[in-house]
Coordinates of C-alpha atoms in Angstrom, one line a residue:
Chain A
X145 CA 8.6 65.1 56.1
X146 CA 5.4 64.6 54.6
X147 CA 5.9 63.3 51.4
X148 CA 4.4 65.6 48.4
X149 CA 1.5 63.9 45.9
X150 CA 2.4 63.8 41.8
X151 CA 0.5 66.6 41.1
X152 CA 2.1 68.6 43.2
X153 CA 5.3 68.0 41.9
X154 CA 4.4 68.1 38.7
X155 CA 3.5 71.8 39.4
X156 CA 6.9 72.9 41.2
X157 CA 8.7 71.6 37.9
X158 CA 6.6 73.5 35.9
X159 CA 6.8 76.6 38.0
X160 CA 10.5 76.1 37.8
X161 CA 11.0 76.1 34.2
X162 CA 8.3 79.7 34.0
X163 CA 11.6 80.8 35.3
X164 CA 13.7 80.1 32.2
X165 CA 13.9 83.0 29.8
X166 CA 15.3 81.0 27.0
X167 CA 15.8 77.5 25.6
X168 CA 19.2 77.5 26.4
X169 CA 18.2 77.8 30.1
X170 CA 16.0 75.2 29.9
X171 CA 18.3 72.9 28.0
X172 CA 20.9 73.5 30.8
X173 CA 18.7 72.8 33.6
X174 CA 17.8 69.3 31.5
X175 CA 21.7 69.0 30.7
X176 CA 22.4 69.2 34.4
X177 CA 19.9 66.4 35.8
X178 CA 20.9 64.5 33.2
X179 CA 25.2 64.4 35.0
X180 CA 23.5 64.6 38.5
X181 CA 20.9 61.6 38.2
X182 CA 21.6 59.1 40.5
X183 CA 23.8 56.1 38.5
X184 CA 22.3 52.5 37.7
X185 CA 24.4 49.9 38.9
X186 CA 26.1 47.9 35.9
X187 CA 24.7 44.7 37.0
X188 CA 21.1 46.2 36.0
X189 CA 22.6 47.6 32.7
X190 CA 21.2 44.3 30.9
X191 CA 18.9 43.8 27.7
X192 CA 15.8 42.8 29.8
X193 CA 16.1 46.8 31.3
X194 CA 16.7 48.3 27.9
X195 CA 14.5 50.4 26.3
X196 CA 16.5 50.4 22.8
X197 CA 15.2 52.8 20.0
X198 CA 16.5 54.4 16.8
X199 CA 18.9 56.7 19.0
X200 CA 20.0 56.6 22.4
X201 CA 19.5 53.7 24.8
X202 CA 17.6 53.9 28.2
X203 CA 18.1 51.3 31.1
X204 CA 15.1 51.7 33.5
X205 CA 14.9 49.2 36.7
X206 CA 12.1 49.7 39.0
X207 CA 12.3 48.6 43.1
X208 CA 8.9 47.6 44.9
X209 CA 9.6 48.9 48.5
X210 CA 6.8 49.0 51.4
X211 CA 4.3 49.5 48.8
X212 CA 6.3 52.1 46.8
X213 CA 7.6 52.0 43.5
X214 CA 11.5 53.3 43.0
X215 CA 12.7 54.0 39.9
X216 CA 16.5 53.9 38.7
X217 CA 17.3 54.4 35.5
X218 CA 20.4 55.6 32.7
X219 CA 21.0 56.5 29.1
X220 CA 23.8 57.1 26.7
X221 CA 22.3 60.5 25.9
X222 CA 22.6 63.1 28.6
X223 CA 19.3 65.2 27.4
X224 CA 17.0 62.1 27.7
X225 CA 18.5 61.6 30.2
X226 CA 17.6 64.6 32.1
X227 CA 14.2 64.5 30.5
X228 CA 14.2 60.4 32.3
X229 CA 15.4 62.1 36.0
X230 CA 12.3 64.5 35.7
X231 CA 10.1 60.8 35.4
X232 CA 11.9 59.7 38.1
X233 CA 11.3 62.7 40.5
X234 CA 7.8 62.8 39.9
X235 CA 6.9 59.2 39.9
X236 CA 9.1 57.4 41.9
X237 CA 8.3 56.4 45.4
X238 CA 4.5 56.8 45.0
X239 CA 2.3 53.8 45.1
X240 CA 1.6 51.9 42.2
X241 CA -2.2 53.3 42.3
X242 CA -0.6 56.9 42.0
X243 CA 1.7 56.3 39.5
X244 CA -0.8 54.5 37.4
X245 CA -3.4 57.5 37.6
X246 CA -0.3 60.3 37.0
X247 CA -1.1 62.3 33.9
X248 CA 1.9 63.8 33.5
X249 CA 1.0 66.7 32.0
X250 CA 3.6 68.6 32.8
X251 CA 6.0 67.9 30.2
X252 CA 3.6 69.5 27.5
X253 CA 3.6 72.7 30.1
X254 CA 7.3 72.9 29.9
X255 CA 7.9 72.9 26.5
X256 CA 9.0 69.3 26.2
X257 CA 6.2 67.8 23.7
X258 CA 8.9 67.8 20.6
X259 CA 10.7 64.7 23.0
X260 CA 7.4 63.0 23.8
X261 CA 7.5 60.6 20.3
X262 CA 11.0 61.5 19.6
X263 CA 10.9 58.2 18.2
X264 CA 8.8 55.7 18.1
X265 CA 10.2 53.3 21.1
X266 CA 12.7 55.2 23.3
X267 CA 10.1 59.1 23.2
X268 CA 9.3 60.0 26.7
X269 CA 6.1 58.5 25.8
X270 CA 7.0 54.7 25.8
X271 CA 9.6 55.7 29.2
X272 CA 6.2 56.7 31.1
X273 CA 4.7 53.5 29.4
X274 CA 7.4 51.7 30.6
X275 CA 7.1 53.1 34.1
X276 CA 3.5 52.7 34.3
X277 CA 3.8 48.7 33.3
X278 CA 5.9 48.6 36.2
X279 CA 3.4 50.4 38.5
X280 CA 0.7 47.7 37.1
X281 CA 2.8 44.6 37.2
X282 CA 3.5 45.8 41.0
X283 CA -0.5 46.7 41.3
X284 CA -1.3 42.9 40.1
X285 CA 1.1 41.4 42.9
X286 CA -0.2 43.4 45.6
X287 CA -3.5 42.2 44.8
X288 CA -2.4 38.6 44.6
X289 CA -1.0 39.1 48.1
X290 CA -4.0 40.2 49.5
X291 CA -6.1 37.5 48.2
Chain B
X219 CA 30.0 80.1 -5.6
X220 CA 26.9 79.3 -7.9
X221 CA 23.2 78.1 -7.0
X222 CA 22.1 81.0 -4.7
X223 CA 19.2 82.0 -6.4
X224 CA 18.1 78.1 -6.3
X225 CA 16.5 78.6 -3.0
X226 CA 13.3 80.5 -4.0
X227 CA 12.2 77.8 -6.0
X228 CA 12.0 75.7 -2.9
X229 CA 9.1 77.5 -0.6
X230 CA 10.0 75.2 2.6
X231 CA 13.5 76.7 3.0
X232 CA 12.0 80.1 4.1
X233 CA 10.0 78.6 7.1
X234 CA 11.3 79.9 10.1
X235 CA 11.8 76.4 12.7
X236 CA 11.9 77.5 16.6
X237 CA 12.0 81.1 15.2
X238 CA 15.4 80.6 13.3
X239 CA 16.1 80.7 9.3
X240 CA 15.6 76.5 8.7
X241 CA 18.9 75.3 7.5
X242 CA 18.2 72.1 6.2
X243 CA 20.7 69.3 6.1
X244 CA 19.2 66.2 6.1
X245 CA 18.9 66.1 2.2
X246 CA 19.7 62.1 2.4
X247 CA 17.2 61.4 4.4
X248 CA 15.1 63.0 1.6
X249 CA 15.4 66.6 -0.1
X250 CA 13.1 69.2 -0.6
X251 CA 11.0 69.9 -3.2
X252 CA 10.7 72.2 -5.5
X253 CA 7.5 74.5 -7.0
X254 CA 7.4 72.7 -9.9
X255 CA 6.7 69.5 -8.2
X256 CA 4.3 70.8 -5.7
X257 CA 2.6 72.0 -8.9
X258 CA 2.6 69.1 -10.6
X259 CA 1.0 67.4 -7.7
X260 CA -1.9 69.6 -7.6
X261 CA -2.0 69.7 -10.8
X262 CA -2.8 66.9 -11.5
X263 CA -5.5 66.0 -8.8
X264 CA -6.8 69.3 -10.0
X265 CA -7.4 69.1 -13.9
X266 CA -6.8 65.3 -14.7
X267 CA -6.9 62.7 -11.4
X268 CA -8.1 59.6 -13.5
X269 CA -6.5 55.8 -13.3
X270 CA -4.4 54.9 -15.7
X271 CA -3.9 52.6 -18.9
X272 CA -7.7 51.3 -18.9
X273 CA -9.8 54.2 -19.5
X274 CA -11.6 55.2 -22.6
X275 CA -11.8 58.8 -21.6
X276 CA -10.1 61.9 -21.8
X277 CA -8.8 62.2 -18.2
X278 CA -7.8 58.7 -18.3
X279 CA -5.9 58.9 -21.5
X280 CA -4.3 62.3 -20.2
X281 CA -3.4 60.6 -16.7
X282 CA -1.9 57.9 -18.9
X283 CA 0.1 59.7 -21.2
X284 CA 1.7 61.9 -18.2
X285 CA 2.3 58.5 -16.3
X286 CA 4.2 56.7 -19.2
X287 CA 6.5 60.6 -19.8
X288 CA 8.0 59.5 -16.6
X289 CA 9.0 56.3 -17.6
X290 CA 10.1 57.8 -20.7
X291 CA 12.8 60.7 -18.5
X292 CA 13.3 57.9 -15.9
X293 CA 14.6 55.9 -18.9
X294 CA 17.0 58.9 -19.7
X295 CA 17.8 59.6 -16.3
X296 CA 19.6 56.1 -16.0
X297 CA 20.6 56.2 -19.5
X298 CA 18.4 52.6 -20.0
X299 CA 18.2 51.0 -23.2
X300 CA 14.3 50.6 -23.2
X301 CA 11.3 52.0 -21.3
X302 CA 9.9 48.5 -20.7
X303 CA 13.2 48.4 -18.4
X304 CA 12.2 50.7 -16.0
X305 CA 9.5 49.8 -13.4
X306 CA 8.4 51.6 -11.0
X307 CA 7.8 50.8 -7.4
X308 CA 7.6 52.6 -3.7
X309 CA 10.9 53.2 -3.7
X310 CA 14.0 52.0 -3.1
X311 CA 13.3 49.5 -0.3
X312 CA 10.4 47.8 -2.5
X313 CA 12.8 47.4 -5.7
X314 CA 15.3 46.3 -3.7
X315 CA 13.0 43.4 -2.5
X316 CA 10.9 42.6 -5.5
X317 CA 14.4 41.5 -7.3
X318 CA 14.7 39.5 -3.7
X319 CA 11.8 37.8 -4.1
X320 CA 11.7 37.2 -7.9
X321 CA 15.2 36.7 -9.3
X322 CA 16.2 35.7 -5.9
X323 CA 13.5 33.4 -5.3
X324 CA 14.0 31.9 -8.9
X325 CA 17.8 31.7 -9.2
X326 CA 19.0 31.3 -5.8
X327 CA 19.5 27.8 -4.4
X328 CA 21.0 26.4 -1.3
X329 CA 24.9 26.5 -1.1
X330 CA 24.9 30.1 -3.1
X331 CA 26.7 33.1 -2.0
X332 CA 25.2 36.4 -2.1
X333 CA 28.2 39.3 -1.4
X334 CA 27.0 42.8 0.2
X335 CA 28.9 45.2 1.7
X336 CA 29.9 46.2 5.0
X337 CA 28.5 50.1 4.3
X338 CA 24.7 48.8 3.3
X339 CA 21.6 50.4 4.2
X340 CA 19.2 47.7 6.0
X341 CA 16.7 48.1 3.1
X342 CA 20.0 46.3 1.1
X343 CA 20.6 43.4 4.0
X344 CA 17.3 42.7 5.3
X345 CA 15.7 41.2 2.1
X346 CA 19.1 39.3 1.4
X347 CA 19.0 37.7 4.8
X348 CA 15.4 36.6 4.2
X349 CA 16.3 35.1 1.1
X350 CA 19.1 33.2 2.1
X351 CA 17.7 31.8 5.1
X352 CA 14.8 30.2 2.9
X353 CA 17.6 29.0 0.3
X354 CA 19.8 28.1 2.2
X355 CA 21.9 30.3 0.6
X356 CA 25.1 32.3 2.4
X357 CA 25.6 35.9 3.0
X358 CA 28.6 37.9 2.1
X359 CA 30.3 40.8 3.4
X360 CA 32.8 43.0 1.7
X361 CA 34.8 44.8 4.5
X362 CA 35.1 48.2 5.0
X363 CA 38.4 50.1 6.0
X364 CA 39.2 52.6 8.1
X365 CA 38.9 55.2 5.8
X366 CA 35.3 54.0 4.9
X367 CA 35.8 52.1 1.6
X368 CA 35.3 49.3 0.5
X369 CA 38.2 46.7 0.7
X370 CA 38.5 45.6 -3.2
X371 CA 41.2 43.1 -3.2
X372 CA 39.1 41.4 0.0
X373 CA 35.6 41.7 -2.9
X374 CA 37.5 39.9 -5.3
X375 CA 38.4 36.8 -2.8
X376 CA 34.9 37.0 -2.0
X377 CA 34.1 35.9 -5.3
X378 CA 33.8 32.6 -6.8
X379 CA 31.5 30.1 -8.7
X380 CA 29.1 29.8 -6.0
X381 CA 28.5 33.7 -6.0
X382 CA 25.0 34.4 -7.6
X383 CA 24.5 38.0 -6.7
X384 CA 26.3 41.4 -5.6
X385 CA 24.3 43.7 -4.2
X386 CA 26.3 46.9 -3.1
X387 CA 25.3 50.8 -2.7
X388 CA 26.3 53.4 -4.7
X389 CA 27.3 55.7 -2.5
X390 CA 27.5 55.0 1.3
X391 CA 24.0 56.9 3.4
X392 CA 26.2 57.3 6.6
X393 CA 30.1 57.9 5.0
X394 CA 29.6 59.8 1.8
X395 CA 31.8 57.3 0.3
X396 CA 31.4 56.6 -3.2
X397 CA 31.7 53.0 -4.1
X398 CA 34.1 51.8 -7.6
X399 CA 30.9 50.5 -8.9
X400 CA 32.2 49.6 -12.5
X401 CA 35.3 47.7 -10.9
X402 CA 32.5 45.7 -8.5
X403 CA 30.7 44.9 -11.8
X404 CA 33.0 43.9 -13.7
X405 CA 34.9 41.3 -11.3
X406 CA 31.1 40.0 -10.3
X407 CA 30.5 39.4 -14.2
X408 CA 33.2 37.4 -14.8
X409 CA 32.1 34.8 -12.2
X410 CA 28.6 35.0 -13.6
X411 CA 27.0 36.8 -10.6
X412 CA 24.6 39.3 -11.5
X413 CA 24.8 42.8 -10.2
X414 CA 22.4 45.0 -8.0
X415 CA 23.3 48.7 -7.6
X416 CA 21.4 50.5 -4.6
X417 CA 20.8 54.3 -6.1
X418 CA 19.1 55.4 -3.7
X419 CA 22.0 58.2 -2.8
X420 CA 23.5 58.1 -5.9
X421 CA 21.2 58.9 -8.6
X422 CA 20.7 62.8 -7.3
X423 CA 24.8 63.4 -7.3
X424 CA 26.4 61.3 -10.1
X425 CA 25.6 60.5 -13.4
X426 CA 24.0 57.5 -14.0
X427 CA 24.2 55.0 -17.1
X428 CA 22.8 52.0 -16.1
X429 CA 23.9 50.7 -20.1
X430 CA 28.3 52.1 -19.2
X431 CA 28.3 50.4 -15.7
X432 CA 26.6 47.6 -17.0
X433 CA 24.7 46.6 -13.3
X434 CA 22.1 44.1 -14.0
X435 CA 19.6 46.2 -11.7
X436 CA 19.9 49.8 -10.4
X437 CA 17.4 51.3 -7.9
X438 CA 16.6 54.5 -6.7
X439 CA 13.5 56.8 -4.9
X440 CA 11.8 59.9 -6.1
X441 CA 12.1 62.0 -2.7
X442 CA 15.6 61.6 -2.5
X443 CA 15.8 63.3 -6.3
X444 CA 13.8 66.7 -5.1
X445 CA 10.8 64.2 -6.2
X446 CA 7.5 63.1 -4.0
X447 CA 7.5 60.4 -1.6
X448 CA 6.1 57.1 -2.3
X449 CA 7.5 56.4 -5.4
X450 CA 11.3 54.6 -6.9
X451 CA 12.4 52.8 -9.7
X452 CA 13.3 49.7 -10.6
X453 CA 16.1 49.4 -13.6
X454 CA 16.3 45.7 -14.6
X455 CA 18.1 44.1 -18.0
X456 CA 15.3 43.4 -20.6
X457 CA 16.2 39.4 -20.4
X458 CA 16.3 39.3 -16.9
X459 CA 12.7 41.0 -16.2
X460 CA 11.4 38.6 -18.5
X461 CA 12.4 35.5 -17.1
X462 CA 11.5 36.9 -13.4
X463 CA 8.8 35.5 -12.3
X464 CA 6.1 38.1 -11.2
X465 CA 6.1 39.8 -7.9
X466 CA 2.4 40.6 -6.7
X467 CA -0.8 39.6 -8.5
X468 CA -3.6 41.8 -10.1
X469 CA -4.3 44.9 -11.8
X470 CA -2.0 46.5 -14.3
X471 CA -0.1 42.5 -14.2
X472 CA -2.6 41.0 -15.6
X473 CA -3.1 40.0 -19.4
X474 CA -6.1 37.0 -19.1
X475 CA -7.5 35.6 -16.1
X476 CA -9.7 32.2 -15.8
X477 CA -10.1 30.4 -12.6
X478 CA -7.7 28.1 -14.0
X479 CA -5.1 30.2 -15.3
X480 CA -3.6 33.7 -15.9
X481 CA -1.9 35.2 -18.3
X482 CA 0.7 37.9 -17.1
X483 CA 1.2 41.4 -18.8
X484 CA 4.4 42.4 -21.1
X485 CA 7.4 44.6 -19.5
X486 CA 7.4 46.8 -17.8
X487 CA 3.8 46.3 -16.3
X488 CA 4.1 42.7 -15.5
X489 CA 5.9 44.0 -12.1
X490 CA 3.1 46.9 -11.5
X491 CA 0.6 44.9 -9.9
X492 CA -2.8 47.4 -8.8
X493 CA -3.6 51.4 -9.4
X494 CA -0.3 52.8 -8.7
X495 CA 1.2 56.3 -7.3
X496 CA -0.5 58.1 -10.5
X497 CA 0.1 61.7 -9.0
X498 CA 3.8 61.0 -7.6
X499 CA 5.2 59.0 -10.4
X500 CA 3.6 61.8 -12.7
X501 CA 5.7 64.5 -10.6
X502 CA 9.0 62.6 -10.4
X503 CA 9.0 63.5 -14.4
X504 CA 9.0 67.3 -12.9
X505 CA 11.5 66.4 -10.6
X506 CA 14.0 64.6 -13.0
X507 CA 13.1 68.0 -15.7
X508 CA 14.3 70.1 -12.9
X509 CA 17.8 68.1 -12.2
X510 CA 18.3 68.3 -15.6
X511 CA 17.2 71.9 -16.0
X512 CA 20.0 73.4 -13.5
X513 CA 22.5 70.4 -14.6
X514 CA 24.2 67.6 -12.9
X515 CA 27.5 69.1 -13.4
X516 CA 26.8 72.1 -11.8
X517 CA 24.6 70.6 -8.8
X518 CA 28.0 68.3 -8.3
X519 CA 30.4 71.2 -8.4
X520 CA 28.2 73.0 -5.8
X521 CA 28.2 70.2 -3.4
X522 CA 31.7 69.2 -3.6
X523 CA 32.4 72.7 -2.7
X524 CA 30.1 72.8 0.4
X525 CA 31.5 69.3 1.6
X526 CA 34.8 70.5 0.8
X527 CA 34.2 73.7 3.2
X528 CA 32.2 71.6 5.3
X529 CA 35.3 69.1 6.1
X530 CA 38.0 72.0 6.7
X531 CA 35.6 73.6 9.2
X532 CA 34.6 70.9 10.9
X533 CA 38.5 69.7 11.7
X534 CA 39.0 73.2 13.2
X535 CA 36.5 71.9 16.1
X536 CA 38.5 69.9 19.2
X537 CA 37.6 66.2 19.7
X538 CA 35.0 65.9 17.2
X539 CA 36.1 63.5 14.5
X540 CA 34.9 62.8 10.5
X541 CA 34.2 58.8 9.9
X542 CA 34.4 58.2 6.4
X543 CA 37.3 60.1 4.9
X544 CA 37.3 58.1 1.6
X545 CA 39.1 60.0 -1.3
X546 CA 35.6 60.0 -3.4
X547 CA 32.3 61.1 -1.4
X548 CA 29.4 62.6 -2.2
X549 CA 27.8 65.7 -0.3
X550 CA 27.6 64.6 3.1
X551 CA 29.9 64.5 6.1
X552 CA 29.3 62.2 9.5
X553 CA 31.2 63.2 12.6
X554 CA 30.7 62.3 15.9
X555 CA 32.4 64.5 19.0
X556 CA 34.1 62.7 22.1
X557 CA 32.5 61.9 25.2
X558 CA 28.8 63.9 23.7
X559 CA 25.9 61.3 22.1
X560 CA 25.2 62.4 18.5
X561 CA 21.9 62.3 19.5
X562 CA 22.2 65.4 22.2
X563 CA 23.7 67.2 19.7
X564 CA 21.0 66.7 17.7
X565 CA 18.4 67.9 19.8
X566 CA 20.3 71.4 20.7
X567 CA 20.9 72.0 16.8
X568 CA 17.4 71.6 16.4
X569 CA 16.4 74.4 19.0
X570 CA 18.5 76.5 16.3
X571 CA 16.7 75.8 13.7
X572 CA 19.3 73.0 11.9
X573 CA 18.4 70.2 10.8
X574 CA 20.9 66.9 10.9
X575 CA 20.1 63.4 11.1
X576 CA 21.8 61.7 13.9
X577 CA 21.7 58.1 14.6
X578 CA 23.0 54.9 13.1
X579 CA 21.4 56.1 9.8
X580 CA 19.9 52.4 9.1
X581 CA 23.3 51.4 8.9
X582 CA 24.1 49.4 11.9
X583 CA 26.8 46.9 10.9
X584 CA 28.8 49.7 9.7
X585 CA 28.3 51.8 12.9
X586 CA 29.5 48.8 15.1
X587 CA 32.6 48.5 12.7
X588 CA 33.3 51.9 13.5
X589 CA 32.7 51.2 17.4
X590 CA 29.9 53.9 17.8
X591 CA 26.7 54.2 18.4
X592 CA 25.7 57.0 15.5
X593 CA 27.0 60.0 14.0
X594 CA 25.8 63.3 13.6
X595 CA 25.5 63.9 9.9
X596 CA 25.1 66.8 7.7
X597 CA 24.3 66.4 4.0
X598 CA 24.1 68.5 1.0
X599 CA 21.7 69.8 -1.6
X600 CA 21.7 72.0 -4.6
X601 CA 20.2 74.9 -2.3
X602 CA 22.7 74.6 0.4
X603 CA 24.7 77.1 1.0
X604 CA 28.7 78.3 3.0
X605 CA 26.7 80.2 5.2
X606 CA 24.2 77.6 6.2
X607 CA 28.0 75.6 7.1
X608 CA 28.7 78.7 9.1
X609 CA 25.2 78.5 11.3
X610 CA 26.2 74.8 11.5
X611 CA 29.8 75.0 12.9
X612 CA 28.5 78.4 15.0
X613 CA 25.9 75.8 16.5
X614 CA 28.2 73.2 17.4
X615 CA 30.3 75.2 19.3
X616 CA 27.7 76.0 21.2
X617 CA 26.2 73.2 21.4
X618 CA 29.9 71.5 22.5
X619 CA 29.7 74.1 25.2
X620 CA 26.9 73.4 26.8
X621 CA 27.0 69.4 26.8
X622 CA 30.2 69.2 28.3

């Protein structure tokens, strides 16, 4: 299966949500990916992974695989993290080039912009930040590699 | 029950938030204002913005005379002996920290004990901890129970000759409780320690006289008292503010300057270093006027009542359970529900237009001594009213309903 690019995922999410008549129904849908995301093993559960704000915590891990990044990540607070599966599904498994130059747009599209700075170090801002340092850090080794 | 017309003195309460009726219940975090104070705002950058204390002119004498009419209900508010005992600052945090860095700085030496409680607000840790790491000096904790008071007989063992300082809130941001301040006082007086009282959630529910409890300084913010933001007081004992050293140089501090020496200004200005909050400080008199105006008494009844109906309504919902059930709180309740983060909840109440603060409140010694991460907390204002409580518990429900 050919594998689809960011934007293009980006757009089925947002296509998805045009579905939801209310905020409930959007909430839901968030509530949802938050119990079905994938769980972080315990042994990655550790201060180096956390991203620790005013509210909830988020542990995010990234894999380098075959010139992908991979993604993995958990929370205390099942809305963030639903909001932290949709970063996952759009980012993860692209290249570290991709995931760099992803502009995410989509979570203004959907309605989600209130969560972007929820606070000041755990918003969905500082997650993508987060994700993106990873893409770079991965980006820098490659080159290294090929030098 | 009493205070419904309150509300259309307070324009922000008929804003609509995600296309519901705002009920607002994060008055702790800081309350709403009224017209008055809005209009003293813009009042004053409108007819007389001028800086204070040095001008010649009309504006600056008006400016002046408004400035010093706070001190003047400030004074009253606390029930303080003298006007040149009441500084003001930023707020709560910077009072807190200029008696850190000027009493403290002066009186505390190494091998001192400075006793907190268990319930404090960072703003009333962080500057301790600074100052007894440079000193040498150790920090204190009085322990809370399980009810969310403070353990009293476990305060008194705390104390002894080498205790300099108590510094110990009012009443409790994240439990409600309200702390036996005279009893604190009294036992830290009779080892010689002096006394800090953190206002800053007390002075807009209880009655302060700063001369009957006897604390040696009392602090409190303006936005917290239905004032602007930006600017608190300071409450110090006459002797004690004039054997402080001073805080931060120039401006309003200043008496003479050479290059070789300085002469410092009287009370209270030697502690109001630069052009201060002119417009704010001038407002907080508006603020203060308007307390007054509808009466403590009846502002306390009010809230007690909403707390009271808060609590029984709240107990009616399964697994969600009240920390802090001390027998004397103030307006505000903190729950947290089983198996849901305080912070979800949050979010979905918002999408119904109520506002809570969730969170560990900037209290998060006492959340680990409760073994959670945050509560969900509602608290009360003179505005509030039963059937905001009924869109609250209406919204948890639902909110319970979908998150599990």
């Amino acid at each position: 299966m050919e594998q689809r690019s960011i934007p293009e995922i980006e757009r089925e999410i947002v296509e998805d949500f045009a579905l939801f008549d209310s905020w409930e129904d959007k909430y839901e849908y968030i509530i949802d990916l938050g119990k079905k995301l994938a769980e972080l093993a315990d042994q990655y559960k550790i201060e180096e992974n956390k991203i620790k704000g005013c509210q909830s915590t988020v542990w995010l891990k990234a894999f380098y695989n075959d010139g992908k990044v991979h993604f993995k990540a958990d929370s205390d607070a099942v809305i963030v993290k639903g909001l932290i599966s949709m970063l996952i599904k759009v980012l993860s498994g692209h290249t570290p080039e991709e995931i760099l130059n992803a502009r995410m747009d989509f979570i203004g599209e959907i309605g989600m912009m209130t969560h972007l700075a929820q606070t000041r170090s755990n918003g969905l801002l500082a997650m993508i930040k987060q994700m993106k340092n990873y893409a770079l850090a991965y980006k820098i080794m490659q080159g290294t590699k090929n030098e | 029950m009493v205070l419904t017309d309150i509300r259309q003195q307070f324009p922000i309460l008929s804003r609509m938030v995600k296309g519901k009726p705002l009920v607002y219940f994060d008055n702790a975090a800081t309350s709403q204002k009224p017209q008055q104070v809005i209009d003293a705002l813009t009042h004053y950058y409108s007819f007389y913005n001028a800086n204070i204390h040095r001008g010649i002119h009309t504006l600056a004498e008006e400016a002046t005379m408004a400035y010093e009419a706070t001190r003047e209900a400030v004074r009253d508010f606390v029930g303080a002996d003298a006007t040149e005992e009441i500084i003001f600052t930023k707020g709560t945090t910077e009072a807190i920290n200029l008696v850190a860095y000027t009493w403290g700085r002066q009186n505390i030496t190494a091998g001192d004990e400075i006793i907190i409680s268990g319930m404090e607000h960072h703003s009333n840790i962080v500057p301790w901890q600074i100052l007894c790491e440079e000193k040498k000096a150790f920090l204190k904790v009085i322990p809370v129970t399980d009810e969310g008071e403070l353990s009293i007989e476990a305060y008194k063992e705390l104390l002894g000759s080498k205790t300099k300082l108590v510094a110990v809130v009012h009443v409790s941001n994240s439990l409600g409780t309200i702390n036996h301040v005279n009893e604190i006082i009294t036992a830290a007086h009779l080892v010689g320690a002096k006394v800090l009282i953190d206002g800053a959630q007390s002075a807009v529910h209880l009655d302060i006289d700063v001369q009957k409890m006897d604390c040696d300084f009392f602090a409190f913010s303006g936005h917290k008292v239905y004032g602007p933001t930006g600017v608190g007081v300071l409450y110090g004992k006459r002797e004690l503010l004039e054997d402080m050293p001073v805080f931060q140089g120039g401006g309003e501090m200043i008496k003479d300057v050479t290059f070789e020496q300085t002469t410092y200004n009287d009370l209270p200005y030697k502690y109001e270093a630069g052009t201060p909050n002119i417009a704010d400080t001038i407002a907080l008199k508006t603020a203060l006027d308007f307390i007054t105006a509808v009466g403590k008494d009846k502002i306390r009844v009010h809230e007690a009542n909403l707390l009271a109906y808060a609590t029984a309504h709240l107990k009616t919902i399964p697994d969600l359970s009240i920390i802090g059930e001390a027998k004397d709180k103030a307006g505000l309740v903190s729950f947290v529900v089983k198996g849901i983060h305080p912070q979800d909840i949050g979010v979905l109440l918002d999408n119904m237009g109520i506002a809570v603060r969730t969170g560990h409140h900037c209290t998060q010694p006492l959340m680990k001594r409760f073994g959670i991460p945050g509560t969900v907390r509602a608290s009360f204002a003179m505005y509030n009213q039963p059937e905001e409580i009924d869109v609250l518990i209406t919204g948890l429900h639902k909110t319970i309903k979908m998150l599990t």
